[in-house]
XYZ file of C-alpha atoms in Angstrom:
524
model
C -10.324 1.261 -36.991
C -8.125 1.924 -33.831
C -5.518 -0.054 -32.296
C -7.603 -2.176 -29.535
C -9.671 -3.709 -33.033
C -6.841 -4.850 -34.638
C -5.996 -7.528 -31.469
C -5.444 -10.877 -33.048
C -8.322 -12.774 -31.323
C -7.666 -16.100 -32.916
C -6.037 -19.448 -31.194
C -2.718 -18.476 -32.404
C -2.854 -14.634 -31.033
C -4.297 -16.078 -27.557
C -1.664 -18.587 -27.039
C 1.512 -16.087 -28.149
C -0.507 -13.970 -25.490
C -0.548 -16.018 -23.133
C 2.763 -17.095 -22.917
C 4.116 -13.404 -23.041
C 1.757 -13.005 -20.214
C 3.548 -16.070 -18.255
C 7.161 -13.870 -18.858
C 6.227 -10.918 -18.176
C 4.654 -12.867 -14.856
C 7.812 -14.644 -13.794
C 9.794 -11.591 -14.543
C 7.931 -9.930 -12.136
C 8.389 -12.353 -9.513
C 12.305 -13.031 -10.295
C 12.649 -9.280 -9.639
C 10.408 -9.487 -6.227
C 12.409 -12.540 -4.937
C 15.929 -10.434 -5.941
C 14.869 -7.484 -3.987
C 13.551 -9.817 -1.071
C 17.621 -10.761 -0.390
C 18.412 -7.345 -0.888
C 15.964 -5.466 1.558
C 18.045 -4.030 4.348
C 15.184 -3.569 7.431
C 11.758 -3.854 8.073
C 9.737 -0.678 7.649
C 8.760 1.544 11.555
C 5.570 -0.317 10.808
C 6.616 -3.771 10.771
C 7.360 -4.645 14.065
C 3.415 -4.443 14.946
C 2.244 -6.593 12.854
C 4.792 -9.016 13.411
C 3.937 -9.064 17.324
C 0.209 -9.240 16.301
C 1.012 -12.518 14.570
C 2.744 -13.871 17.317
C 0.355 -12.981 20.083
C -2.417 -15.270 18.009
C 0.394 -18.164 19.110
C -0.133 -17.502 22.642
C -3.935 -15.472 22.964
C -5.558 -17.053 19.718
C -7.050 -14.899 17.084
C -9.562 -13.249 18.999
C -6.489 -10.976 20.207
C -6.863 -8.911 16.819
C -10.512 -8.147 16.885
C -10.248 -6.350 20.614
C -9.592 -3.112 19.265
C -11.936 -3.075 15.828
C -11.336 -1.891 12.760
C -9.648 1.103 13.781
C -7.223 -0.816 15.932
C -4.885 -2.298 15.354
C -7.164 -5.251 13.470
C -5.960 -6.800 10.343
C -6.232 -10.406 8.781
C -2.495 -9.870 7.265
C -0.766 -10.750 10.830
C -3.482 -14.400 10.408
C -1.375 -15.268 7.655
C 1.878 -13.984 9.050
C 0.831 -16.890 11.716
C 0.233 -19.731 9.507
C 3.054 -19.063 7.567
C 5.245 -19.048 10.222
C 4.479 -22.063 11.142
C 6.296 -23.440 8.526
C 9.312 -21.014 8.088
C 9.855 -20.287 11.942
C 11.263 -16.822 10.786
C 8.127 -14.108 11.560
C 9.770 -11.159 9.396
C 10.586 -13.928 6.668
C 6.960 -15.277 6.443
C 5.556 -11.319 6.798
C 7.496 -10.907 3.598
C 6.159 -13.971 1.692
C 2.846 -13.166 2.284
C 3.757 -9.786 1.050
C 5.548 -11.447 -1.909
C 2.592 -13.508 -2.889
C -0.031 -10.986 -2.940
C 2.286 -8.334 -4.869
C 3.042 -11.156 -7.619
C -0.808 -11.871 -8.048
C -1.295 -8.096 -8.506
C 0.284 -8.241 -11.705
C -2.586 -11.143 -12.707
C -5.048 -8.747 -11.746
C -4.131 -5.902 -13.008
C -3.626 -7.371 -16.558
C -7.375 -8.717 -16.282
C -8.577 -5.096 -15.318
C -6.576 -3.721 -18.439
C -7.609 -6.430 -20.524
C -11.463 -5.648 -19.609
C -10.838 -2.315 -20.706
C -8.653 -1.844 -23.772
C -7.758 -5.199 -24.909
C -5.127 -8.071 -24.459
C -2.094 -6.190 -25.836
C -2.546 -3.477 -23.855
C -2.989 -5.794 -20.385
C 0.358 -7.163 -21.171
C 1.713 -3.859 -21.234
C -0.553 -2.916 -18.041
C 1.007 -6.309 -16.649
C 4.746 -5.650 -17.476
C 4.061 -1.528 -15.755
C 3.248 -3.380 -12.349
C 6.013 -6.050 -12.461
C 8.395 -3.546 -13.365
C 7.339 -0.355 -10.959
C 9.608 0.272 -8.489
C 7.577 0.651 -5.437
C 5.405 -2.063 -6.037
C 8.649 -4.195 -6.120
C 9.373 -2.997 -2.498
C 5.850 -2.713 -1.417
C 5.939 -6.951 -2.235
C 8.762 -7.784 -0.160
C 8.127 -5.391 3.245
C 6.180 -6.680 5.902
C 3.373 -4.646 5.592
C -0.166 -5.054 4.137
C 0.049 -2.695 1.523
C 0.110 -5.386 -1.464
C -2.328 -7.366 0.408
C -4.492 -3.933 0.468
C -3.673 -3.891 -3.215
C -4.777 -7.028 -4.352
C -8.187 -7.114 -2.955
C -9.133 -3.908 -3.441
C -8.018 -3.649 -7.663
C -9.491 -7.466 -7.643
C -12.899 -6.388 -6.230
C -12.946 -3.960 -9.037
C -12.208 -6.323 -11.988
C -14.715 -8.648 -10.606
C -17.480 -6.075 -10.382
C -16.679 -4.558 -13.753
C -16.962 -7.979 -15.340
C -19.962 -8.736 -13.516
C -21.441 -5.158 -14.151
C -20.733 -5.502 -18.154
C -21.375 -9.446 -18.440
C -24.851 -9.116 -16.499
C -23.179 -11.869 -14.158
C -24.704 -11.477 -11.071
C -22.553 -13.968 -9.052
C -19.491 -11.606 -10.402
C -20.588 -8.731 -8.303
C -21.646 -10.626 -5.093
C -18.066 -12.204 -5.137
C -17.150 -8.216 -6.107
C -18.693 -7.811 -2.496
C -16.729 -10.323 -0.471
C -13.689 -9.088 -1.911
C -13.974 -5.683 -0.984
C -15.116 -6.410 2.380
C -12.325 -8.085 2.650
C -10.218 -5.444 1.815
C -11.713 -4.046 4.804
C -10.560 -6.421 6.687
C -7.092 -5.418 5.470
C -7.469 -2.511 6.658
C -10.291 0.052 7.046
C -9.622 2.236 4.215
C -11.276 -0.714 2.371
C -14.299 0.797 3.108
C -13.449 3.842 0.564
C -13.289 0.692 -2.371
C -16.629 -0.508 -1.528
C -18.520 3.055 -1.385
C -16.472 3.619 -4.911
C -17.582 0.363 -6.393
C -21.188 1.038 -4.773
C -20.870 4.706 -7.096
C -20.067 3.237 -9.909
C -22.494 0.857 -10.125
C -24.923 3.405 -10.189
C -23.230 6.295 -12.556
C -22.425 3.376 -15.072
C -26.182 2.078 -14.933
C -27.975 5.803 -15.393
C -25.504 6.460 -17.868
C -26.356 3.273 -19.963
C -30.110 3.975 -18.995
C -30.476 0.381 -17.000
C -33.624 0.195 -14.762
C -33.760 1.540 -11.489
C -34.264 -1.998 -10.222
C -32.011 -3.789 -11.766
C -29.012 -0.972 -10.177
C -30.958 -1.336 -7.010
C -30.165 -5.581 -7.515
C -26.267 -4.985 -8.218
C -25.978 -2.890 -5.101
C -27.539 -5.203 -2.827
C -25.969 -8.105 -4.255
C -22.537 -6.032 -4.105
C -23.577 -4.802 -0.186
C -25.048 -8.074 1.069
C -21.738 -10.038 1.860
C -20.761 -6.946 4.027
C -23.089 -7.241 6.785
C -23.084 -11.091 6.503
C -19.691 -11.726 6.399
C -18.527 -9.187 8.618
C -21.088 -10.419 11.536
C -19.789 -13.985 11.096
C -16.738 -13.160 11.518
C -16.735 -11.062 14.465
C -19.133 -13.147 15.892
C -17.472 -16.748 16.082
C -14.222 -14.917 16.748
C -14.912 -13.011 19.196
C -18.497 -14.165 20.658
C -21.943 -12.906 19.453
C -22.509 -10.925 23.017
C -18.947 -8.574 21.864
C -20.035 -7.050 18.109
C -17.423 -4.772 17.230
C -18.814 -3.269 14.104
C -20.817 -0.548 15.224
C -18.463 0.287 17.808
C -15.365 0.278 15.426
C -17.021 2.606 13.336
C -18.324 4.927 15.773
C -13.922 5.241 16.612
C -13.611 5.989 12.574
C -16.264 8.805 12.802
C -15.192 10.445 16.043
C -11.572 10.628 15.067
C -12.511 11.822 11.974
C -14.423 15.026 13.955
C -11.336 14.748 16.688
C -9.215 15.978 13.565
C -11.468 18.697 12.398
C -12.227 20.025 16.014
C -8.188 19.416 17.218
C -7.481 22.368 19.603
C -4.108 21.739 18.077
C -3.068 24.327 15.630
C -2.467 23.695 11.675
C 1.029 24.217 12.564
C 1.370 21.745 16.003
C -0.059 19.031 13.863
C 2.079 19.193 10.721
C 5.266 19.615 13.366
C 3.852 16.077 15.116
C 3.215 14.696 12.087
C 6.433 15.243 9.788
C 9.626 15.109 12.380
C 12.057 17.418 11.133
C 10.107 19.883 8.381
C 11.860 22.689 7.927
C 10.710 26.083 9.419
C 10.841 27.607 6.260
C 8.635 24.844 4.114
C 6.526 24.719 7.428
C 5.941 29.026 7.059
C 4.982 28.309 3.148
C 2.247 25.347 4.333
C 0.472 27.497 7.241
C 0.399 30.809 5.057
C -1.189 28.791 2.084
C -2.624 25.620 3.409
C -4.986 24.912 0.507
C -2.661 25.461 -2.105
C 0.106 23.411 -0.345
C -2.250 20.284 0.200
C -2.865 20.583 -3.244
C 0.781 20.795 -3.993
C 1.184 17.876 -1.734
C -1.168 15.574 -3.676
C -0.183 16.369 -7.097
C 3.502 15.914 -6.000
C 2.670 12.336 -4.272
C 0.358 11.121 -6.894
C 2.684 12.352 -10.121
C 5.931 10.574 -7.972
C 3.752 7.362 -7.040
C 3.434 6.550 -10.863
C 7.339 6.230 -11.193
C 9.404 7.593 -13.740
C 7.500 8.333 -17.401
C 4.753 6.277 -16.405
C 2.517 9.035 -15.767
C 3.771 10.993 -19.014
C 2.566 7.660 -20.584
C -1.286 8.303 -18.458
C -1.628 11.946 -19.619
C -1.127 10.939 -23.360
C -3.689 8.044 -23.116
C -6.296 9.669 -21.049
C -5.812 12.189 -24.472
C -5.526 9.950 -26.994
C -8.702 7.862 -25.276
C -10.795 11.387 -24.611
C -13.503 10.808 -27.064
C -14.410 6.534 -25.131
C -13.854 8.194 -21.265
C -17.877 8.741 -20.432
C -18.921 6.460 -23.687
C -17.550 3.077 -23.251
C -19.018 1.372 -19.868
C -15.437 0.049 -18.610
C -13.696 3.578 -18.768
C -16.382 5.316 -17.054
C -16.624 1.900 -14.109
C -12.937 2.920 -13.421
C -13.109 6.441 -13.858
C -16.036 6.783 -11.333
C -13.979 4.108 -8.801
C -10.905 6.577 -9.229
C -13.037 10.055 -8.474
C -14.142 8.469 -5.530
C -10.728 7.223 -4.472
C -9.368 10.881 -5.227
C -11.719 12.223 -2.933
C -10.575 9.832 -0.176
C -7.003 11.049 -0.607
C -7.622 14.032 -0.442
C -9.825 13.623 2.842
C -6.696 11.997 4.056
C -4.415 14.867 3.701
C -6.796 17.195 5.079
C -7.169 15.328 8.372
C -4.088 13.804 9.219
C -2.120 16.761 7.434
C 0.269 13.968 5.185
C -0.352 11.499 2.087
C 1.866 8.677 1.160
C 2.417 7.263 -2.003
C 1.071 4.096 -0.643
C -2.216 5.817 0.468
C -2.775 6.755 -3.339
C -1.038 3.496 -4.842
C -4.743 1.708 -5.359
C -5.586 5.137 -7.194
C -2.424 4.717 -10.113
C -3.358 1.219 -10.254
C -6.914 1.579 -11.422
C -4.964 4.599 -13.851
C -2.714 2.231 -15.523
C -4.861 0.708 -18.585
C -4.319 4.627 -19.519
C -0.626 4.452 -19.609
C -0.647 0.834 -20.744
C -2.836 2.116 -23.942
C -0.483 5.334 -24.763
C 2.299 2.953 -24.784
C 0.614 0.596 -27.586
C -0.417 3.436 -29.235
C 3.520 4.458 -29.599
C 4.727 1.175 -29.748
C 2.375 0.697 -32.951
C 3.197 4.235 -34.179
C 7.272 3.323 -34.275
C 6.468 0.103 -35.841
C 4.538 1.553 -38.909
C 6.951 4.541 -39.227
C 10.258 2.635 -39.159
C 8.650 0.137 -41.340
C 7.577 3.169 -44.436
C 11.467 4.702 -43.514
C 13.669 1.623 -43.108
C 11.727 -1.095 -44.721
C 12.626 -3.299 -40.994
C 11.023 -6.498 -40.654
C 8.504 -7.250 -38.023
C 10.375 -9.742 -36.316
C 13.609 -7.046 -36.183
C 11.451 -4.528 -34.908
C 9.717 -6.657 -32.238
C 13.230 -7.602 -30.563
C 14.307 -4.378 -30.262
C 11.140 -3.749 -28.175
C 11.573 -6.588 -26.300
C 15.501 -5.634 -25.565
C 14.399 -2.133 -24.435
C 12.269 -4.273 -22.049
C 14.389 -6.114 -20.250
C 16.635 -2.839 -19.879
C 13.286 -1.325 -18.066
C 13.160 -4.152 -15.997
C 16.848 -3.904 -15.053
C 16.638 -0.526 -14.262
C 13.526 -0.898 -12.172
C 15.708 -2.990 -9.700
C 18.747 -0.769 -9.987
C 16.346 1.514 -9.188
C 14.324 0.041 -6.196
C 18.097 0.064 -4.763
C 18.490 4.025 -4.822
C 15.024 3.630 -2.675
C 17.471 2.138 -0.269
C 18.879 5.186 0.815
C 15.869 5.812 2.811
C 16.658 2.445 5.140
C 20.306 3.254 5.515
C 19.340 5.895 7.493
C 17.611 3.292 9.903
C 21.031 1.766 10.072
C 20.947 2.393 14.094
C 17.819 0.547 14.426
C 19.874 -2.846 13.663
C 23.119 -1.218 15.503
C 21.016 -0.448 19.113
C 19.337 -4.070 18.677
C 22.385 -6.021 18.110
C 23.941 -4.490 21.156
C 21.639 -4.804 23.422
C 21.638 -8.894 21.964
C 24.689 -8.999 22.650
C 24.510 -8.559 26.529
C 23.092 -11.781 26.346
C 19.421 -10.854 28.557
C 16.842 -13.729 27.411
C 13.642 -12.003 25.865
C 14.406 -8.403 27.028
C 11.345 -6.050 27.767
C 12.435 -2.873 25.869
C 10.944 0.864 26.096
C 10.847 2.657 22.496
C 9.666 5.581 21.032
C 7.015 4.614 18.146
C 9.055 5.100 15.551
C 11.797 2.596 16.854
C 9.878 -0.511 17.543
C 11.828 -2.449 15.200
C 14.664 -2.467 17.816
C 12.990 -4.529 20.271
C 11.998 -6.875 16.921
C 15.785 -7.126 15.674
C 16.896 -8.210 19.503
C 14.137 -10.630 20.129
C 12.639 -9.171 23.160
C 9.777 -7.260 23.690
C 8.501 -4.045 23.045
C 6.548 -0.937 25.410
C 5.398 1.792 23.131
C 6.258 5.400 24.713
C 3.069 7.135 23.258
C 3.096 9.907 26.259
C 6.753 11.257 27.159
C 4.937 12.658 30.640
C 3.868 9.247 32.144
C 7.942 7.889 31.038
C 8.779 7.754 34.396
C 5.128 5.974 35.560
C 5.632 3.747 32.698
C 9.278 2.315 34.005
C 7.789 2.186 37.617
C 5.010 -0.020 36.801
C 5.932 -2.326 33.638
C 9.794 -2.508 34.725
C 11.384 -2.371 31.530
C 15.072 -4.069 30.907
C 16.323 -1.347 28.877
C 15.022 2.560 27.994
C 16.232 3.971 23.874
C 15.689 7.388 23.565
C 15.568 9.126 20.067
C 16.654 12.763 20.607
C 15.353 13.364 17.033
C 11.839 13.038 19.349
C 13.054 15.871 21.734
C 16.027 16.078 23.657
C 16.691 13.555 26.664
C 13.723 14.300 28.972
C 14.287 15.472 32.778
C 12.454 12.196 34.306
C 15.640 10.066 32.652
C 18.470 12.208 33.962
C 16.666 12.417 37.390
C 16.449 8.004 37.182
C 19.915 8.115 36.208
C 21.157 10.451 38.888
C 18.996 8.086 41.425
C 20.896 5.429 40.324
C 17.441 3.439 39.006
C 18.701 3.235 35.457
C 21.979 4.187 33.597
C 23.094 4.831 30.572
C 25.253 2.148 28.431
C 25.934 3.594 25.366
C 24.660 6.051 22.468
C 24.595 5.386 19.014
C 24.495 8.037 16.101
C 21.299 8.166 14.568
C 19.161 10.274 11.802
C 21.222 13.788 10.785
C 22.775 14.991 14.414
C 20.300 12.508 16.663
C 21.814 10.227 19.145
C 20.168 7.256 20.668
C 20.520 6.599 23.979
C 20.355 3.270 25.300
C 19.877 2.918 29.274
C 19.787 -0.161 31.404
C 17.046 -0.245 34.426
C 19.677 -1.385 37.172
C 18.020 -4.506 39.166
């Protein structure tokens, strides 16, 4: 009899459960709600989503759903808006929502472990997410990662539950939650074609009827084109449906990757500011085997520490219930699917996150939450035959070593710090140019600087283009010009303004390595 059989099932075993589930819980959020006070700046991304809220304010909602999915549409700056009704801080109430979706990620990923290998090992599935480093961070940024997250890991415990239990209602509310993660944001789609797979491998594999798989699907599909017509419909009027358009965008800058007159190298340049020329001569020679590289590197490091030591050993330990038991091959077929998407990901935009393969490790973690019952039970019997230690003497020790993991996790989430200091002159360039005292200044930044406009409550013009600079300040007049050098150095239209006397230069700040940023004033 393995480990998973022996689970105390009783009253007793659920409550003690249950209220180690409720620690591990608060825990979780006690270290989210630490790191919230200690988090330094908002990530390059922040800033947009933060403006998207407030333009609802002033254009209403149907602002977001202009562009489509691949847009800059998403239903996390809605609830940046409501929120912020309440705090009156935008960045604050982008990191609450944050906060409250990472916290409830914990709750579902316990349920998905549970579903899979048992109580115990969903604590221990529930403690790995409150504890993981990035997750902690990824909970208190303004971004819709842990949004993303929830919904997607949540549309797969409801559609495993309803796939296993026969409950029907399970899997259309499966639906609605992954559409919604596609509302999040359009790799959503990816969870709905995985759940959509694995529907169907789990059914021929368990020899269901073809109609019955045929039922699941459509009752998993049907809130898509339902809820996604509403939607777009009363937001944005029936006559303006943005769905087909939206995904015409995905498909053609899908092919605009593939058929990029760019070369390999011109693209991984644009794409990763400051690579090396000799890392960049190892990538073009062997492409394939450095995007492989590339994903085994990001999806070993996105586990965190032993964590993934901990996934190799169950995946072994588990080999002989990975295609028998229906819940191991759900997830397993989910997780093929999302490996293929990642790896789509680095091929066309030539770079892979470790949030971009975060939803991957999640649906991975009932692995390493069963190797680390199967150790934790291992010790226990072998210390008790070679020390004759009580139960209860044993169990505190593992819960000591615990609470160290959970220290360390935000000692550790504070080395992941380093990364923002660098941003330092993001703050710096945005509290001088508050200080000149200009009400609501319009500001000109280089993409990966909007947060300056953000930090000194003006307003922001994206440089996307450095050859229509100089049409850009003629036409939308902007109060002040930063220029990144670590973009290029300064570009001939500026020094030609500045000799002409149109704008001038009031001060540079030291910014990333040798990079200066230049701050210029458009004289009135």
């Amino acid at each position: 009899m393995n480990t998973i059989s022996k689970q105390s099932t009783g009253s007793s075993g659920t409550y003690r459960y249950r209220h180690i589930f409720l620690i591990i819980l608060g825990a979780g959020i006690l270290l989210r709600v630490l790191k919230l006070f200690r988090m330094p700046l908002v990530a390059p991304d922040s800033a947009g989503y933060v403006y998207n809220a407030l333009a609802i304010g002033t254009e209403g909602l149907r602002s977001l759903f202009l562009n489509g999915f691949t847009g800059n549409f998403s239903i996390y700056p809605i609830l940046i808006y409501f929120v912020n009704l309440f705090v009156g801080d935008p960045i604050l109430s982008g990191q609450l929502v944050s906060l409250f979706f990472g916290s409830l990620l914990i709750v579902t990923v316990y349920f998905l472990t549970k579903e899979m290998m048992g109580p115990r090992a969903g604590l221990l599935a529930a403690f790995l997410t409150a504890a993981h480093p990035l997750l902690i961070r990824y909970s208190v940024e303004v971004l819709k990662d842990s949004m993303l997250f929830f919904f997607a890991i949540t549309s797969v415990v409801l559609a495993l539950a309803g796939h296993e239990r026969k409950k029907y209602l399970l899997i259309f509310l499966a639906g609605i939650m992954a559409w919604t993660t596609s509302f999040v944001r359009i790799f959503g789609v990816v969870i709905v074609v995985s759940i959509s797979v694995a529907i169907v491998v789990s059914g021929i594999i368990e020899r269901r009827k073809w109609h019955m798989i045929a039922y699941e699907l459509v009752l998993f599909a049907l809130p898509a084109p339902v809820a996604g017509y509403l939607c777009f419909g009363f937001l944005v009027g029936f006559k303006n449906e943005y769905i087909i358009q939206s995904l015409m965008k995905l498909f053609l800058s899908i092919s605009e990757r593939f058929s990029a007159t760019a070369s390999y190298r011109d693209i991984l340049i644009a794409n990763n500011p400051g690579i090396s020329s000799q890392y960049l001569d190892v990538i073009t020679s062997y492409p394939t085997l450095s995007a492989f590289a590339e994903f085994i590197n990001v999806f070993v490091t996105a586990f965190s520490g032993a964590v993934f030591s901990f996934f190799l050993i169950g995946v072994y330990l588990d080999r002989s219930s990975l295609i028998k038991r229906g819940p191991r091959l759900f997830v397993l077929s989910c997780a093929v699917i999302l490996t293929l998407a990642d790896l789509i990901i680095l091929a066309t935009l030539f770079f892979l996150s470790k949030r971009h393969v975060m939803i991957l490790v999640l649906l991975l973690f009932p692995w390493s939450a069963f190797a680390l019952d199967r150790i934790i039970v291992w010790y226990r019997e072998r210390v008790h035959r070679k020390f004759r230690m009580r139960a209860q003497v044993f169990n505190g020790i593992v819960s000591a070593v615990f609470v160290i993991w959970l220290i360390l996790s935000l000692a550790f989430t504070s080395f992941l710090d380093w990364a923002d200091s660098k941003h330092y002159y993001k703050r710096e360039a945005a509290e001088y140019i508050e200080n000149l005292g200009q009400p609501d200044p319009l500001i000109l930044v280089l993409p990966s600087d909007r947060a300056i406009p953000l930090y000194a409550g003006g307003q922001e013009i994206i440089l996307g283009d450095v050859a229509t600079l100089e049409k850009i300040i003629a036409e939308k007049r902007p109060d002040f010009i930063v220029w990144n050098t670590n973009r290029g150095p300064l570009p001939e239209s500026l020094k030609a303004l500045s000799d002409a006397g149109i704008i001038e230069p009031i001060q540079t700040i030291k910014g990333l390595d040798d990079d200066l940023i230049v701050i210029y004033r458009r004289e009135r």
